[in-house]
Amino acid sequence: MTNLVSNWRQAKNIHKQIGKVAKIVSWTKVYVAPSGFEADVPYYAGIVEFRNGQRTTVQFVDFEDEPAIGQNVVTVVRRIGRQRPQDVIQYGIKVKPY
């Protein structure tokens, strides 16, 4: 079961991460997803670098074409998922074209 306390703690700070611009450093198209994400395949994921030099791994959303190295993206909040219908829906940061 999803830990409600953990979700709450993460959600309290998520607003600080929304709207940050980054550039794609590396990306891949995922065809075989981990447990709980099978319905999302295929999807793009990769490494992005923010203006302050920080890098992170993140899932890409709302791409009509393949991502490109150096392409600008912006952070958004999207549904991450849930394991079972009775679990709390988890939300997190993903990136979309800027």
Short mmCIF file of C-alpha atoms in Angstrom, two decimals:
data_model
loop_
_atom_site.label_atom_id
_atom_site.label_comp_id
_atom_site.label_asym_id
_atom_site.label_seq_id
_atom_site.Cartn_x
_atom_site.Cartn_y
_atom_site.Cartn_z
CA MET A 1 0.00 0.00 0.00
CA THR A 2 1.14 3.53 -0.72
CA ASN A 3 2.53 5.40 2.28
CA LEU A 4 0.27 8.43 2.83
CA VAL A 5 2.79 10.25 5.02
CA SER A 6 5.52 9.90 2.41
CA ASN A 7 3.18 11.15 -0.34
CA TRP A 8 2.17 14.16 1.75
CA ARG A 9 5.77 15.13 2.49
CA GLN A 10 6.70 14.96 -1.20
CA ALA A 11 3.57 16.86 -2.28
CA LYS A 12 4.28 19.75 0.11
CA ASN A 13 7.40 20.70 -1.87
CA ILE A 14 6.33 19.81 -5.40
CA HIS A 15 5.30 23.42 -6.19
CA LYS A 16 8.97 24.44 -5.93
CA GLN A 17 9.83 22.15 -8.86
CA ILE A 18 7.11 23.21 -11.32
CA GLY A 19 8.00 25.37 -14.33
CA LYS A 20 11.77 24.88 -14.30
CA VAL A 21 13.40 24.92 -17.74
CA ALA A 22 16.00 22.29 -18.65
CA LYS A 23 17.74 20.82 -21.71
CA ILE A 24 17.69 17.18 -22.75
CA VAL A 25 21.10 15.57 -22.29
CA SER A 26 20.15 11.98 -23.12
CA TRP A 27 16.94 10.08 -23.79
CA THR A 28 15.55 6.64 -24.59
CA LYS A 29 12.24 5.10 -25.58
CA VAL A 30 11.02 2.57 -23.02
CA TYR A 31 9.21 -0.48 -24.39
CA VAL A 32 9.31 -2.74 -21.31
CA ALA A 33 8.15 -0.90 -18.22
CA PRO A 34 8.55 -1.76 -14.56
CA SER A 35 5.64 -3.22 -12.62
CA GLY A 36 2.74 -0.81 -12.42
CA PHE A 37 3.68 1.13 -15.57
CA GLU A 38 2.88 -1.47 -18.23
CA ALA A 39 -0.03 0.60 -19.59
CA ASP A 40 2.27 3.56 -20.29
CA VAL A 41 4.58 1.90 -22.84
CA PRO A 42 6.10 3.03 -25.03
CA TYR A 43 7.24 6.23 -23.34
CA TYR A 44 10.28 8.48 -23.36
CA ALA A 45 12.61 9.00 -20.40
CA GLY A 46 16.02 10.50 -20.03
CA ILE A 47 18.42 12.87 -18.35
CA VAL A 48 17.84 16.62 -18.33
CA GLU A 49 20.11 19.42 -17.15
CA PHE A 50 18.69 22.51 -15.46
CA ARG A 51 20.13 25.99 -15.85
CA ASN A 52 21.95 25.66 -12.51
CA GLY A 53 23.82 22.59 -13.82
CA GLN A 54 21.83 20.05 -11.81
CA ARG A 55 20.91 16.89 -13.72
CA THR A 56 18.09 14.45 -13.07
CA THR A 57 16.42 11.44 -14.65
CA VAL A 58 12.81 12.05 -15.59
CA GLN A 59 9.96 10.77 -17.76
CA PHE A 60 8.99 12.86 -20.82
CA VAL A 61 5.33 13.63 -21.64
CA ASP A 62 3.38 15.39 -24.42
CA PHE A 63 6.00 14.80 -27.13
CA GLU A 64 4.47 14.52 -30.61
CA ASP A 65 7.86 13.70 -32.16
CA GLU A 66 10.97 12.08 -30.75
CA PRO A 67 12.87 14.22 -28.24
CA ALA A 68 16.14 15.81 -29.38
CA ILE A 69 19.41 16.28 -27.51
CA GLY A 70 19.60 19.96 -26.50
CA GLN A 71 15.84 20.45 -26.74
CA ASN A 72 14.33 22.70 -24.07
CA VAL A 73 11.80 21.14 -21.71
CA VAL A 74 9.86 22.40 -18.70
CA THR A 75 8.87 20.58 -15.52
CA VAL A 76 5.19 19.77 -14.96
CA VAL A 77 3.16 17.75 -12.47
CA ARG A 78 1.66 14.54 -13.84
CA ARG A 79 0.20 11.35 -12.48
CA ILE A 80 2.87 8.79 -11.58
CA GLY A 81 0.44 5.99 -10.85
CA ARG A 82 -0.91 3.68 -8.22
CA GLN A 83 -0.51 -0.02 -7.64
CA ARG A 84 -4.13 -0.92 -6.89
CA PRO A 85 -7.46 0.87 -7.46
CA GLN A 86 -7.88 1.50 -3.72
CA ASP A 87 -4.43 3.12 -3.39
CA VAL A 88 -3.78 6.86 -3.38
CA ILE A 89 -2.89 8.27 -6.80
CA GLN A 90 0.72 9.47 -6.77
CA TYR A 91 1.77 12.61 -8.62
CA GLY A 92 5.27 13.70 -9.49
CA ILE A 93 7.46 15.77 -11.77
CA LYS A 94 7.82 14.98 -15.47
CA VAL A 95 8.96 17.19 -18.36
CA LYS A 96 7.25 18.35 -21.55
CA PRO A 97 8.49 20.37 -24.55
CA TYR A 98 9.04 24.06 -23.76
#
